[in-house]
N, CA and C of each residue as an Amber inpcrd file, in Angstrom:
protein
   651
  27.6460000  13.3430000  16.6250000  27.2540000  12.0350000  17.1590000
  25.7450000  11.8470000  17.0850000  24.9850000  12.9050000  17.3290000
  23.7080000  12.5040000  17.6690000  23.2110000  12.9120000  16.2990000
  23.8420000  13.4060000  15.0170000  23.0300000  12.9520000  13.5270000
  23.2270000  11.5520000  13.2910000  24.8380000  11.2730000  13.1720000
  24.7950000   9.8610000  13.0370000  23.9190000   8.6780000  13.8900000
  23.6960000   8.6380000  14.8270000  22.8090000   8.0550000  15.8530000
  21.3230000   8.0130000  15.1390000  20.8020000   9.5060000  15.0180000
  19.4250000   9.5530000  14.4280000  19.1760000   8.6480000  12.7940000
  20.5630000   9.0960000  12.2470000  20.6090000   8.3340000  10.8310000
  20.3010000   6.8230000  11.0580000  21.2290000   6.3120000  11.8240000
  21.4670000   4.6130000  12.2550000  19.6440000   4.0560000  12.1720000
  19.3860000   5.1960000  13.0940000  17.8230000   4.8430000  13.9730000
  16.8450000   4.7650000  12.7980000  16.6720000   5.6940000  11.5500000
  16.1350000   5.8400000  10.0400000  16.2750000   4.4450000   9.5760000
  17.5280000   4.4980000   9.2580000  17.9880000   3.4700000   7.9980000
  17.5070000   1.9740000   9.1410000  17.1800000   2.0740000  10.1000000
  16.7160000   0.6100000  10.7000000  14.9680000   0.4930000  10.2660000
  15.1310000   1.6060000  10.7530000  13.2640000   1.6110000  10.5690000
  13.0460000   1.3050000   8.8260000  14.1420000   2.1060000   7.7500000
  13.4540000   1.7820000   6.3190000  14.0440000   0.1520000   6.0460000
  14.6620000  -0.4990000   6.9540000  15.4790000  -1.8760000   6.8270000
  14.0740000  -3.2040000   7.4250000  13.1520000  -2.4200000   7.9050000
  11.9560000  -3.3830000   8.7050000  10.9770000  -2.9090000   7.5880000
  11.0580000  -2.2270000   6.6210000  10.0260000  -2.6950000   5.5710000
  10.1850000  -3.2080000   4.9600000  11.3990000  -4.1040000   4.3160000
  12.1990000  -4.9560000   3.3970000  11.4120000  -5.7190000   3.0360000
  11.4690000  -6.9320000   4.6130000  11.5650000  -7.9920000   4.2210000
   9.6900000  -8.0230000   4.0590000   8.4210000  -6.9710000   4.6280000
   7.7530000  -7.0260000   3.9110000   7.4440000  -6.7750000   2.5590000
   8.0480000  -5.9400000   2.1930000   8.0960000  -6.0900000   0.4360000
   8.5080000  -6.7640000  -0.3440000   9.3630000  -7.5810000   0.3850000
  10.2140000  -8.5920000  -0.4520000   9.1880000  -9.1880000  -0.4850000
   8.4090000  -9.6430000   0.7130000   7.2560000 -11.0610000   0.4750000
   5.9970000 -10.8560000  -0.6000000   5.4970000  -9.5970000  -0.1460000
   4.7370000  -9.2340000  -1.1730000   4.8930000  -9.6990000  -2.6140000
   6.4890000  -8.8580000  -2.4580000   6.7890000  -9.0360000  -4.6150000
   7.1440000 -10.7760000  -4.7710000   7.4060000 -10.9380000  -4.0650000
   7.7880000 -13.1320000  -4.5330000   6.1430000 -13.5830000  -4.6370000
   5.2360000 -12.6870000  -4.6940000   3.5950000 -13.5370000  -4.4370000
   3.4560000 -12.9410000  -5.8830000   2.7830000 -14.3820000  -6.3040000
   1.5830000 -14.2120000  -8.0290000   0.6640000 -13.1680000  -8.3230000
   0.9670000 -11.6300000  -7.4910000   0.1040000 -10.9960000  -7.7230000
  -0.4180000 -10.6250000  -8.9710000  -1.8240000 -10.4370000  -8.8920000
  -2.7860000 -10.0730000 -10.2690000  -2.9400000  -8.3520000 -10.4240000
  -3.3050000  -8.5740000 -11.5410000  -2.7180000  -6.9570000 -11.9310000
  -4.3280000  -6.0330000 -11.4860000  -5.7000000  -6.8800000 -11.2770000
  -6.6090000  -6.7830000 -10.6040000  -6.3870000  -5.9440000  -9.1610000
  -5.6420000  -7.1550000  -8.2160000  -5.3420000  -7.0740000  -7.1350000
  -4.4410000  -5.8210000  -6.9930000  -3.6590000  -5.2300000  -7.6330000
  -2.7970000  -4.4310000  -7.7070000  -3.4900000  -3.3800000  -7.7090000
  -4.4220000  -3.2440000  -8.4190000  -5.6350000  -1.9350000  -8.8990000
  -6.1750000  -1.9000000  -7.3590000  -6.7000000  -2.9920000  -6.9100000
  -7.6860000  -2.5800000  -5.7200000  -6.2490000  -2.6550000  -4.8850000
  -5.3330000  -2.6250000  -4.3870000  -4.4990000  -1.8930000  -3.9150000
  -4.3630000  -0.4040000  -3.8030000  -4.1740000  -0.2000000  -4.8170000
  -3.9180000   1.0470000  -5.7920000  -4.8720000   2.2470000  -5.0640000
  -6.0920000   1.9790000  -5.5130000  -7.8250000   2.0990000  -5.2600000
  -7.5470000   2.7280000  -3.8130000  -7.4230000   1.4880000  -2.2500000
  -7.1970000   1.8290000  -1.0680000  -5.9640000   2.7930000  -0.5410000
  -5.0860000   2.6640000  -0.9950000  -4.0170000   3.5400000  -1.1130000
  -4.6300000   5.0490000  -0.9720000  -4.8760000   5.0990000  -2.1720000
  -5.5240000   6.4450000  -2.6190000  -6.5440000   7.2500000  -1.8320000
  -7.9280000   5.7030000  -1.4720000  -8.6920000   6.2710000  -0.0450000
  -8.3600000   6.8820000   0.9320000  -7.3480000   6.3150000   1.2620000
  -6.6030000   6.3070000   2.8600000  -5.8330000   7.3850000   2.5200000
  -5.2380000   8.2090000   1.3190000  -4.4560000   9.2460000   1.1870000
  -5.4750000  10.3900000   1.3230000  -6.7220000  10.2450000   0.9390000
  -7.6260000  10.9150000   0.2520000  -8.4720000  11.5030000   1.5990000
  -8.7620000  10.5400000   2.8580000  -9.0300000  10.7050000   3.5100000
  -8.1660000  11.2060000   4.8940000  -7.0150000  11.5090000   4.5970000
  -6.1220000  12.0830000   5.8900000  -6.0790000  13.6730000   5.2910000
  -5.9320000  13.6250000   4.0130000  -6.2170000  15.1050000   2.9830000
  -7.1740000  15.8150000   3.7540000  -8.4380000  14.8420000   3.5190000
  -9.9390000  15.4700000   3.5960000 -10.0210000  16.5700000   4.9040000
  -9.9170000  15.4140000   6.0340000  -9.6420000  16.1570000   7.5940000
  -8.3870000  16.8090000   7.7540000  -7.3690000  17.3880000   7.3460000
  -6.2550000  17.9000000   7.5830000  -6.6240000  19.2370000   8.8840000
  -7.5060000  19.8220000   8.5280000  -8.3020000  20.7110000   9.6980000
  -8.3100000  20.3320000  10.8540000  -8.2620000  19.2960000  10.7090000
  -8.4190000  18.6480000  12.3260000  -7.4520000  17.6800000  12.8320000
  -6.3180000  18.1990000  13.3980000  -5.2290000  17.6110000  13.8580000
  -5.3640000  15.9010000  14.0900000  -4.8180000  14.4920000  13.4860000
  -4.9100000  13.3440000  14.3590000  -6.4430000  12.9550000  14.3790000
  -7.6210000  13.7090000  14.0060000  -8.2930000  13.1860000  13.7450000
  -8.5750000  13.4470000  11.9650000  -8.6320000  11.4890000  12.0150000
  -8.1390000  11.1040000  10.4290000  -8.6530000  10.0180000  10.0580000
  -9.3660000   9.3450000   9.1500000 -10.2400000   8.1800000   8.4950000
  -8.5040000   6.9690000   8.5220000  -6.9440000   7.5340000   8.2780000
  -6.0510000   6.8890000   7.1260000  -6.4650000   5.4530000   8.2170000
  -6.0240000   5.5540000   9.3510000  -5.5210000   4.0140000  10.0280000
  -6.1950000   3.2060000   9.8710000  -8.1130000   3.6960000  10.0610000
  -9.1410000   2.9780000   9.6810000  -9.4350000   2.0310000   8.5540000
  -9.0670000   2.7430000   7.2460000  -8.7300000   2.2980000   5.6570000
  -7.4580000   1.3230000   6.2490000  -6.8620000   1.7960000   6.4150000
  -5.5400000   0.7530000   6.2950000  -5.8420000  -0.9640000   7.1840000
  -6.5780000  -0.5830000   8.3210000  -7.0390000  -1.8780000   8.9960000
  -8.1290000  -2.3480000   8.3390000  -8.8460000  -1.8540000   7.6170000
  -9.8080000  -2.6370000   6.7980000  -9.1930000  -3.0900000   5.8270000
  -8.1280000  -2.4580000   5.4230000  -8.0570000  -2.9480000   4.1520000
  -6.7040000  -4.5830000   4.6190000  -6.2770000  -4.1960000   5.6880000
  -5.8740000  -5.7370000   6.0850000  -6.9410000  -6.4910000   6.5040000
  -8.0060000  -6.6090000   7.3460000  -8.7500000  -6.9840000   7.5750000
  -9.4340000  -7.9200000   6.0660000  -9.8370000  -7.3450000   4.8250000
 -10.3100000  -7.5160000   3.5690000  -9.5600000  -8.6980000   2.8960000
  -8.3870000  -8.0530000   3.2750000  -7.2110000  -8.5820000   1.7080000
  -6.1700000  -9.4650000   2.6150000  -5.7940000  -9.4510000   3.7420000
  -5.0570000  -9.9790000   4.4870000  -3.6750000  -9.5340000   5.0870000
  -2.6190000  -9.7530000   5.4350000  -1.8350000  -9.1540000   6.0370000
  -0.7330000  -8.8080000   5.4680000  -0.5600000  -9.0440000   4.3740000
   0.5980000  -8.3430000   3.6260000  -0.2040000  -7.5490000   2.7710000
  -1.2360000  -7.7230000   2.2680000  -1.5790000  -5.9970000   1.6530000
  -1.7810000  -5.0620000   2.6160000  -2.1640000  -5.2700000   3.7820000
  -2.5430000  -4.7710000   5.3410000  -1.1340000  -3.5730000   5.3260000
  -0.3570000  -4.6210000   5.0850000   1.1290000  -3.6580000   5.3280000
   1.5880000  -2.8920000   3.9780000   0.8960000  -3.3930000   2.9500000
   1.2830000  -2.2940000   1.9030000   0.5840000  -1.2970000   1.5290000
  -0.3570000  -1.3580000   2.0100000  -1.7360000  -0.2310000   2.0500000
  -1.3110000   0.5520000   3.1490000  -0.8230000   0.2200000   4.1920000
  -0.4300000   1.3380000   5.4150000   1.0690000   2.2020000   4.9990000
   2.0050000   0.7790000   4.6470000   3.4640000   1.4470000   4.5060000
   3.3030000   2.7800000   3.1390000   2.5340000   2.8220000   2.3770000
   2.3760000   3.4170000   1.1350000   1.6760000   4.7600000   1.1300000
   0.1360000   4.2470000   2.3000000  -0.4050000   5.1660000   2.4650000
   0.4600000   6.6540000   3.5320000   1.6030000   6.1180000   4.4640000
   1.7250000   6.5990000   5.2860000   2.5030000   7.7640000   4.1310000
   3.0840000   7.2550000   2.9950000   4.6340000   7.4290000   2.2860000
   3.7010000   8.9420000   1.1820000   2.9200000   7.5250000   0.6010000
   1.9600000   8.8470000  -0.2980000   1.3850000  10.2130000   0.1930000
   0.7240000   9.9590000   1.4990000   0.4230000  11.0870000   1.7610000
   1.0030000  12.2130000   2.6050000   2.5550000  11.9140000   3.1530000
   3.2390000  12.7750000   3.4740000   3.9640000  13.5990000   2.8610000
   3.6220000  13.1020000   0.7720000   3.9340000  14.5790000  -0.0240000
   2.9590000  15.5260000  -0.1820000   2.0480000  15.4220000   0.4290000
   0.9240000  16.7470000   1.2310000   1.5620000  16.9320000   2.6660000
   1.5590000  15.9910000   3.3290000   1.9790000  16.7140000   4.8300000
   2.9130000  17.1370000   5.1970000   4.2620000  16.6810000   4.4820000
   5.1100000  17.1140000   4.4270000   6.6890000  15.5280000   5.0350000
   7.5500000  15.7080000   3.6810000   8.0090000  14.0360000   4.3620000
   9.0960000  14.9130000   5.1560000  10.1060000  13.8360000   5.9080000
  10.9550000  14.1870000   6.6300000  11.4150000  12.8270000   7.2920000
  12.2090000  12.6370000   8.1670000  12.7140000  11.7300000   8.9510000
  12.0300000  10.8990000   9.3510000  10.7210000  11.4150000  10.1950000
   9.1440000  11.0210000  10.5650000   8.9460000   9.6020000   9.6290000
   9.0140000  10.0700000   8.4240000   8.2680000   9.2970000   7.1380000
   8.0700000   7.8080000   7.4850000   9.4360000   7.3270000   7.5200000
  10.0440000   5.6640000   7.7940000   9.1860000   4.9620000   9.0120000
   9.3230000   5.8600000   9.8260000   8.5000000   5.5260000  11.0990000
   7.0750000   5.1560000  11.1540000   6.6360000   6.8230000  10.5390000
   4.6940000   6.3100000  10.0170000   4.8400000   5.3580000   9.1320000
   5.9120000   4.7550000   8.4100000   5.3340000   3.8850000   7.5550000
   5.1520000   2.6970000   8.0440000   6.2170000   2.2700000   8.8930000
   6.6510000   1.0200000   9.8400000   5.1270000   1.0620000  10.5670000
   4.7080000   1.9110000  11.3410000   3.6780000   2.0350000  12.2120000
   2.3940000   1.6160000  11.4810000   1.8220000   2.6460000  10.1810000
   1.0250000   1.9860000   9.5280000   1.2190000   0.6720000   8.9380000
   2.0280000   0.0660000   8.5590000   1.9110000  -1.1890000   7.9910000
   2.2120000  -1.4070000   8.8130000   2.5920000  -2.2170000  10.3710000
   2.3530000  -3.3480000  11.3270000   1.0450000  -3.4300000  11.6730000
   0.0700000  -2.0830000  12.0220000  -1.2200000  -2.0670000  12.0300000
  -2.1810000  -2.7220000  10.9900000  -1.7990000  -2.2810000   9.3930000
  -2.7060000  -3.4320000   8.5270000  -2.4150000  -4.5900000   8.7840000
  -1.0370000  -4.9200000   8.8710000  -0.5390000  -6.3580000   9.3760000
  -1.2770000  -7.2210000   9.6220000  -1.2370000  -6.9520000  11.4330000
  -1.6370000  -7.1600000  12.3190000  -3.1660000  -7.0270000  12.1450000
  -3.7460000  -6.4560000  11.7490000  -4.9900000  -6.3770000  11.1280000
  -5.5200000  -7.8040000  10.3620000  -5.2280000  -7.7510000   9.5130000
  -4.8980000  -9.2180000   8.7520000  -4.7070000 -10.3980000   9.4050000
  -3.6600000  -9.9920000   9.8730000  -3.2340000 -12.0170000  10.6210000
  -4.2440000 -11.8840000  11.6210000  -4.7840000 -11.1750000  12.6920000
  -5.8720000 -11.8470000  13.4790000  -7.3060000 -11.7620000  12.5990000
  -7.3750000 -11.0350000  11.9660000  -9.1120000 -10.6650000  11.5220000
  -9.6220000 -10.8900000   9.9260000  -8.6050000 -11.7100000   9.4300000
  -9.0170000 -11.7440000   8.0910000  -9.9630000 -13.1390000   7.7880000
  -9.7120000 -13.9940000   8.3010000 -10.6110000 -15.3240000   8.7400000
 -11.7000000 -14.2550000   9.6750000 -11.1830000 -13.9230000  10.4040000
 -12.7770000 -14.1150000  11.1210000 -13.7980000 -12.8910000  10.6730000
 -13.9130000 -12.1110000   9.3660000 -14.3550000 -11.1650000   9.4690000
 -14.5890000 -11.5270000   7.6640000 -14.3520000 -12.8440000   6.9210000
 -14.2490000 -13.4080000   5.8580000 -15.6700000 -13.3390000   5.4170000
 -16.2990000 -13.1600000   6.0580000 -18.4360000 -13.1080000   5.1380000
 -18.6260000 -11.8130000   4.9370000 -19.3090000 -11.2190000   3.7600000
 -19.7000000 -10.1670000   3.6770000 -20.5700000  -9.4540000   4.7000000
 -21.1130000 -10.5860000   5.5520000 -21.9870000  -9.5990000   6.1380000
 -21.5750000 -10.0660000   8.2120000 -20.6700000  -9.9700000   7.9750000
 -20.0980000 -10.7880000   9.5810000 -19.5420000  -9.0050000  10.5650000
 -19.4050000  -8.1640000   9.5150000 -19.0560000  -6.9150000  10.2780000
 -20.4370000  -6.2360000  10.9990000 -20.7850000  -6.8640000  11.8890000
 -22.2200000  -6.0850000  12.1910000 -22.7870000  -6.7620000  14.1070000
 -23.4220000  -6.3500000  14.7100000 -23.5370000  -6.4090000  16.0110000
 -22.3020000  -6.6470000  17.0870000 -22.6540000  -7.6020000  17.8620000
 -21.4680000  -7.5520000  18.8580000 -19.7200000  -8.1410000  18.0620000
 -20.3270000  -8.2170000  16.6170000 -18.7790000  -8.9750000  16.1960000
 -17.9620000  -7.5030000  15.8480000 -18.6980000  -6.4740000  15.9880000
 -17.8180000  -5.1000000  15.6430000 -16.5780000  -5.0350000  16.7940000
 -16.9730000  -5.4220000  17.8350000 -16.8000000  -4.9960000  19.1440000
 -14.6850000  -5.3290000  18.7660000 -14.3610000  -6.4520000  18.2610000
 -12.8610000  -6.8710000  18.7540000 -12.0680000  -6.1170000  17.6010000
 -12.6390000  -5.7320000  16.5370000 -11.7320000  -4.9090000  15.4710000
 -12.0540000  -3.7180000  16.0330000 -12.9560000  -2.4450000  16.6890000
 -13.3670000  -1.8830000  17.1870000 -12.0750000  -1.3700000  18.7720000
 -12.0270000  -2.8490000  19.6720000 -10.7420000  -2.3360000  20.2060000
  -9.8720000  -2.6720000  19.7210000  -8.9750000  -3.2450000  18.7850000
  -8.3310000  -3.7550000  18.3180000  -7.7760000  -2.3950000  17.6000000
  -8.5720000  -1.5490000  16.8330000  -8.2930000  -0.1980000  16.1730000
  -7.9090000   1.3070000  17.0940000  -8.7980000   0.8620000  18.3970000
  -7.9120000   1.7230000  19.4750000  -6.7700000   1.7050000  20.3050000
  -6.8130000   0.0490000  20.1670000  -5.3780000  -0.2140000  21.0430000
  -3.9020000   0.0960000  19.6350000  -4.1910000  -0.4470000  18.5380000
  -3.4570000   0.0300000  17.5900000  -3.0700000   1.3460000  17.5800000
  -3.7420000   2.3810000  18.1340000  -3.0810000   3.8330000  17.7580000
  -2.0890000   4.2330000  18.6170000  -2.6400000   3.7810000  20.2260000
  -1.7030000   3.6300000  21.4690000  -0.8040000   2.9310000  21.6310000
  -0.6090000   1.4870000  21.2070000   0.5980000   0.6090000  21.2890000
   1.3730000   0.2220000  20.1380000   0.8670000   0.4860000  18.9780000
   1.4420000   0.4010000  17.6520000   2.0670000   1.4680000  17.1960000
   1.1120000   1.9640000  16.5420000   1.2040000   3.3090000  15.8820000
   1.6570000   4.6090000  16.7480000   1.1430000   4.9280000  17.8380000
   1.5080000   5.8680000  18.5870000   3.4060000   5.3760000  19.7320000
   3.2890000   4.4410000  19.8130000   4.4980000   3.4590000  20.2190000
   5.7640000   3.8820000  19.4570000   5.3500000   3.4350000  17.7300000
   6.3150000   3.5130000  16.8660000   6.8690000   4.7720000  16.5860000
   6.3920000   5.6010000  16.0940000   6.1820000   7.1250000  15.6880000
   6.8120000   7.7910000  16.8830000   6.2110000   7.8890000  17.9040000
   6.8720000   8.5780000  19.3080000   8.7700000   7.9150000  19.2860000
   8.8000000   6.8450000  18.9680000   9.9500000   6.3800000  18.8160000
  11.3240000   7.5930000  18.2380000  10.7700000   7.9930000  17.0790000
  11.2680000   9.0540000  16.2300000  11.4050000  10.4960000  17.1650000
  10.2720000  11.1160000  17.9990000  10.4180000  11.8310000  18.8240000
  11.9310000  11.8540000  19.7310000  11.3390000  10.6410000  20.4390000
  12.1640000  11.0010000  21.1270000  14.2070000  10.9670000  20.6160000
  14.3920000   9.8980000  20.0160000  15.5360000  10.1230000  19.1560000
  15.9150000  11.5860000  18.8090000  14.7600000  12.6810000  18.0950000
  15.2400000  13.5860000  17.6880000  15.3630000  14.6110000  18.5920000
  14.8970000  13.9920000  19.8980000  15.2520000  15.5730000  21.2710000
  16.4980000  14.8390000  21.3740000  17.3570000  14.3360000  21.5160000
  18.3430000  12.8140000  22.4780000  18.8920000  12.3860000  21.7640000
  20.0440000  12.2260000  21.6840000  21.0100000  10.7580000  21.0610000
  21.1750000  10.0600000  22.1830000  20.9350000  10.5050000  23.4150000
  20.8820000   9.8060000  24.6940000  19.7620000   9.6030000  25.8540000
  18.7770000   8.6300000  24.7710000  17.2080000   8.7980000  25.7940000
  17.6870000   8.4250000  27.3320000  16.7990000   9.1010000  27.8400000
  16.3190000   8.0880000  29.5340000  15.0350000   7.7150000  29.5130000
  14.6410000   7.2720000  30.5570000  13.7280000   6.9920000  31.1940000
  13.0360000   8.3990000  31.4360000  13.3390000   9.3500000  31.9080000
  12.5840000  10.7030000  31.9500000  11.7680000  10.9410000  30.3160000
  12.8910000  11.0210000  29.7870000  12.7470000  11.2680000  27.8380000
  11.2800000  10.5900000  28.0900000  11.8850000   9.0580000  27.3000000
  10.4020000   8.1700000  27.6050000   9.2580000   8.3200000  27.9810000
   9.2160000   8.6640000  29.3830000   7.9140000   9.3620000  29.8990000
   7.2860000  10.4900000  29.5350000   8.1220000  11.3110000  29.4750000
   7.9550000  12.5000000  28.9800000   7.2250000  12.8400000  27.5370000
   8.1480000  11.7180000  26.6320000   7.4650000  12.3120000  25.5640000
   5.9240000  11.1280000  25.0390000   5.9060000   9.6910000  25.6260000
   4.5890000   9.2500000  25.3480000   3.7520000   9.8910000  26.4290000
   3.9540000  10.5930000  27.9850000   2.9740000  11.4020000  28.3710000
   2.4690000  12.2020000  27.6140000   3.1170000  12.9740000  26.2980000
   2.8390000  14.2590000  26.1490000   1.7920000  13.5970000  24.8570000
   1.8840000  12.4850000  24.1700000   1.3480000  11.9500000  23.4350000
   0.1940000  11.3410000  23.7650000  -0.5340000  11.2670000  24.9820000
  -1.2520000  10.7180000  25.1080000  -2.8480000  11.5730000  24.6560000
  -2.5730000  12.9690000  24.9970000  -4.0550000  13.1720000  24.3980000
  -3.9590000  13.4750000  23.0620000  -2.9930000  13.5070000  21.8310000
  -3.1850000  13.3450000  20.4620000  -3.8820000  11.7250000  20.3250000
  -2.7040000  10.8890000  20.6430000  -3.5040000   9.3430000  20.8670000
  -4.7680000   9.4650000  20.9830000  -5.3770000   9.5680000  21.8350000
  -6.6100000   9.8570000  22.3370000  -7.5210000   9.9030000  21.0680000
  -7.3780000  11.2860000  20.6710000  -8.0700000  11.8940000  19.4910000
  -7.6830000  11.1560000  18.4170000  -6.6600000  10.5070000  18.1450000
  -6.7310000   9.6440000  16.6400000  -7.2980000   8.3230000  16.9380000
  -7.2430000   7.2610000  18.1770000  -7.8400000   6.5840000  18.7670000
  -9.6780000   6.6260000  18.6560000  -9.9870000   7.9170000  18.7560000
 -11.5150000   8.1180000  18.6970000 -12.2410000   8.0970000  17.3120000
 -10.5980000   8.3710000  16.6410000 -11.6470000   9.1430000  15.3090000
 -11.3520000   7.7630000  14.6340000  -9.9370000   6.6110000  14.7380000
 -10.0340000   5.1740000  14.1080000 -11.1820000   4.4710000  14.4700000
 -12.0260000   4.3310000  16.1060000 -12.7720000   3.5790000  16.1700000
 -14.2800000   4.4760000  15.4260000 -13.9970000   5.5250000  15.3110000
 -15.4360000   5.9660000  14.5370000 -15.5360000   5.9890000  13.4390000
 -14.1920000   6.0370000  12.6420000 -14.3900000   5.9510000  11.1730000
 -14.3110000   4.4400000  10.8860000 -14.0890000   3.1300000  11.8230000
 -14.1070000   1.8220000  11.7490000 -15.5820000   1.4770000  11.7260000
 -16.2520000   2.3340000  13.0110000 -17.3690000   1.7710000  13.0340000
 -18.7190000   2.4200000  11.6150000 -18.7610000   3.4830000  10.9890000
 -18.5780000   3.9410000   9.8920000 -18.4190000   3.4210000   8.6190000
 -17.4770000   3.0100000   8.5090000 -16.5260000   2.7460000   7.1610000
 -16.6370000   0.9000000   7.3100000 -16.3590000   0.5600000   8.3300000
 -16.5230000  -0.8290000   8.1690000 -16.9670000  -2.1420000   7.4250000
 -18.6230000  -1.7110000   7.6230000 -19.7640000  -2.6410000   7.1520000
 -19.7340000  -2.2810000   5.7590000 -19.5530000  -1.3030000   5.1290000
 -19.3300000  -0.8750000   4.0780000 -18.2460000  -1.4490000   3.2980000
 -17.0630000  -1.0390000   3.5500000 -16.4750000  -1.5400000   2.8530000
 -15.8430000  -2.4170000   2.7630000 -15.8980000  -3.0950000   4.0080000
 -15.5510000  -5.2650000   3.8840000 -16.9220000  -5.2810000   3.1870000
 -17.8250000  -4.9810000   3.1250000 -19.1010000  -6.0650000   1.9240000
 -18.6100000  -5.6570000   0.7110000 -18.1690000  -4.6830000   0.2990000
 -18.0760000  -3.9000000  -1.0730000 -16.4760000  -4.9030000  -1.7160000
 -15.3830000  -4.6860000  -0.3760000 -14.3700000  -5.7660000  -1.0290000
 -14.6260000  -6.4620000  -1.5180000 -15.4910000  -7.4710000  -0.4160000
 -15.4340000  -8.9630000  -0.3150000 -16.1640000  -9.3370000  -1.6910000
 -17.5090000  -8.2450000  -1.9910000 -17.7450000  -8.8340000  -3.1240000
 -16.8660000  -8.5620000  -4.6030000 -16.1130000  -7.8550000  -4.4740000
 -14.9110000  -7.2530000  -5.6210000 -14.4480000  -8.7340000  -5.4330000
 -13.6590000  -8.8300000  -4.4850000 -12.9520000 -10.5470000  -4.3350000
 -13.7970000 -11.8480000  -5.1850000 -14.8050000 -11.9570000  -4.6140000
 -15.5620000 -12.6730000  -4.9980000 -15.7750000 -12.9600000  -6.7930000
 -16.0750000 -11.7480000  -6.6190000 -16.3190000 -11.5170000  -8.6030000
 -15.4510000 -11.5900000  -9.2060000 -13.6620000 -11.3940000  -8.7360000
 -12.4970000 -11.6040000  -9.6520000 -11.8530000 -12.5670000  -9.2460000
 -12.7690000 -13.6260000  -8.5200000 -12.0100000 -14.8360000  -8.1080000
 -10.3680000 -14.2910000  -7.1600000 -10.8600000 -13.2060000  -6.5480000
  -9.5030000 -13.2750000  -5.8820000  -9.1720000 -14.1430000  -4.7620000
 -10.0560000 -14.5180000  -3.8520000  -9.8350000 -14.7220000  -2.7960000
  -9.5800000 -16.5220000  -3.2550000  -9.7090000 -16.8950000  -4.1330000
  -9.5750000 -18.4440000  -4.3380000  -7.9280000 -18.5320000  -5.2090000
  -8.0410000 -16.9880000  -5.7520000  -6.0500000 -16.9350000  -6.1890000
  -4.8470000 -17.2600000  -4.9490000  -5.7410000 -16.4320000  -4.1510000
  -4.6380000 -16.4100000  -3.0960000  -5.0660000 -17.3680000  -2.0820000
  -5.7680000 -18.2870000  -2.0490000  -6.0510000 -19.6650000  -1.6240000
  -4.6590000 -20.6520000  -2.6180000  -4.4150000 -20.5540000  -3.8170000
  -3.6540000 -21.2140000  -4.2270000  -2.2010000 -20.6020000  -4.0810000
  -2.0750000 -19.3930000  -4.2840000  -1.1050000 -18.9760000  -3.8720000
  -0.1910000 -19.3470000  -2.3440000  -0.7130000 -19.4570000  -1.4090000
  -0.7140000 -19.9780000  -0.1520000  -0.2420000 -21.5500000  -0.1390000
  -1.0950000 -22.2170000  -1.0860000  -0.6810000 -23.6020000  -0.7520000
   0.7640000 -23.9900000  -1.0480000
């Protein structure tokens, strides 16, 4: 009972990346755009590699919210769902997988739909405007990402959570949170100014951001 249960709980979580990929692939994407996809992917793989030494503290979530932040909210989610996918043939995949992926891509998402307008000038990432992507990247590790993922936990102690379960196991999560929480808002504050100017002007120069102005309409 409680494989079938855990299975059910999988195949839901790989059933909530669908209908973002579906949207993705129905869009005019440019084979440009695909590259600087490609490009962030790879960062964000490149950089959970780098720190592996150091448990949860990791650059990936950071890349992945910039890179929704940059490009908007459906690359937001394909840069996270991909990155989570790619780099767990280093960490190792498993059941987990579906979950980090769900988790990272609602975070680029969500990244995107609030902050992609307001963070649209090359040079707008800088003084007190750091401050709302800044919490925005810590509350993401605790209510998103750490939310989602713990999800999988507890399923795999339980085919029959409680309320104890629950507590139990996001208590026990709270000081990993913590530490990936510290290291998203430091590699945000870091990585940020950098690389929204470096996008934005990639965008700029391949006319992307006026593609997907028409694309939209």
């Amino acid at each position: 009972m409680s494989e079938h249960y855990l299975l059910i709980s999988i195949l839901i979580a790989l059933l909530a990346l669908v209908p973002f990929f579906v949207k993705f692939e129905r869009r005019n994407v440019q084979a440009r755009e695909l590259v600087l996809l490609a490009v962030l992917i790879a960062t964000a793989v490149a950089g959970r590699a780098a720190f592996f030494m150091l448990p949860n503290f990791k650059p990936i979530l950071a890349i992945v919210i910039i890179a929704g932040v940059a490009l908007g909210s459906e690359s937001g989610f394909l840069v996270g769902a991909m990155a989570a996918f790619v780099s767990n043939f280093l960490f190792g995949q498993g059941p987990w997988t579906p979950f980090q992926m769900v988790a990272m891509g609602v975070c680029g998402f969500l990244a995107g739909l609030l902050f992609h307008r307001y963070y649209a000038k090359a040079d707008s990432f800088s003084g007190r405007k750091k401050l709302p992507l800044l919490i925005f990247g810590a509350a993401a590790v605790f209510i998103l990402y750490g939310g989602i993922v713990d999800i999988w936990t507890i399923l795999a102690m339980t085919p029959h959570p409680t309320m104890a379960t629950v507590i139990m196991v996001y208590g026990a999560a709270v000081y990993m949170n913590v530490i990936h929480a510290g290291a998203t808002v430091i590699f945000l504050l870091l990585l940020g100014g950098p690389m929204l100017r470096k996008l934005n002007r990639v965008q700029i120069k391949y006319g992307m951001n006026e593609k997907r102005c028409i694309d939209n309409m």
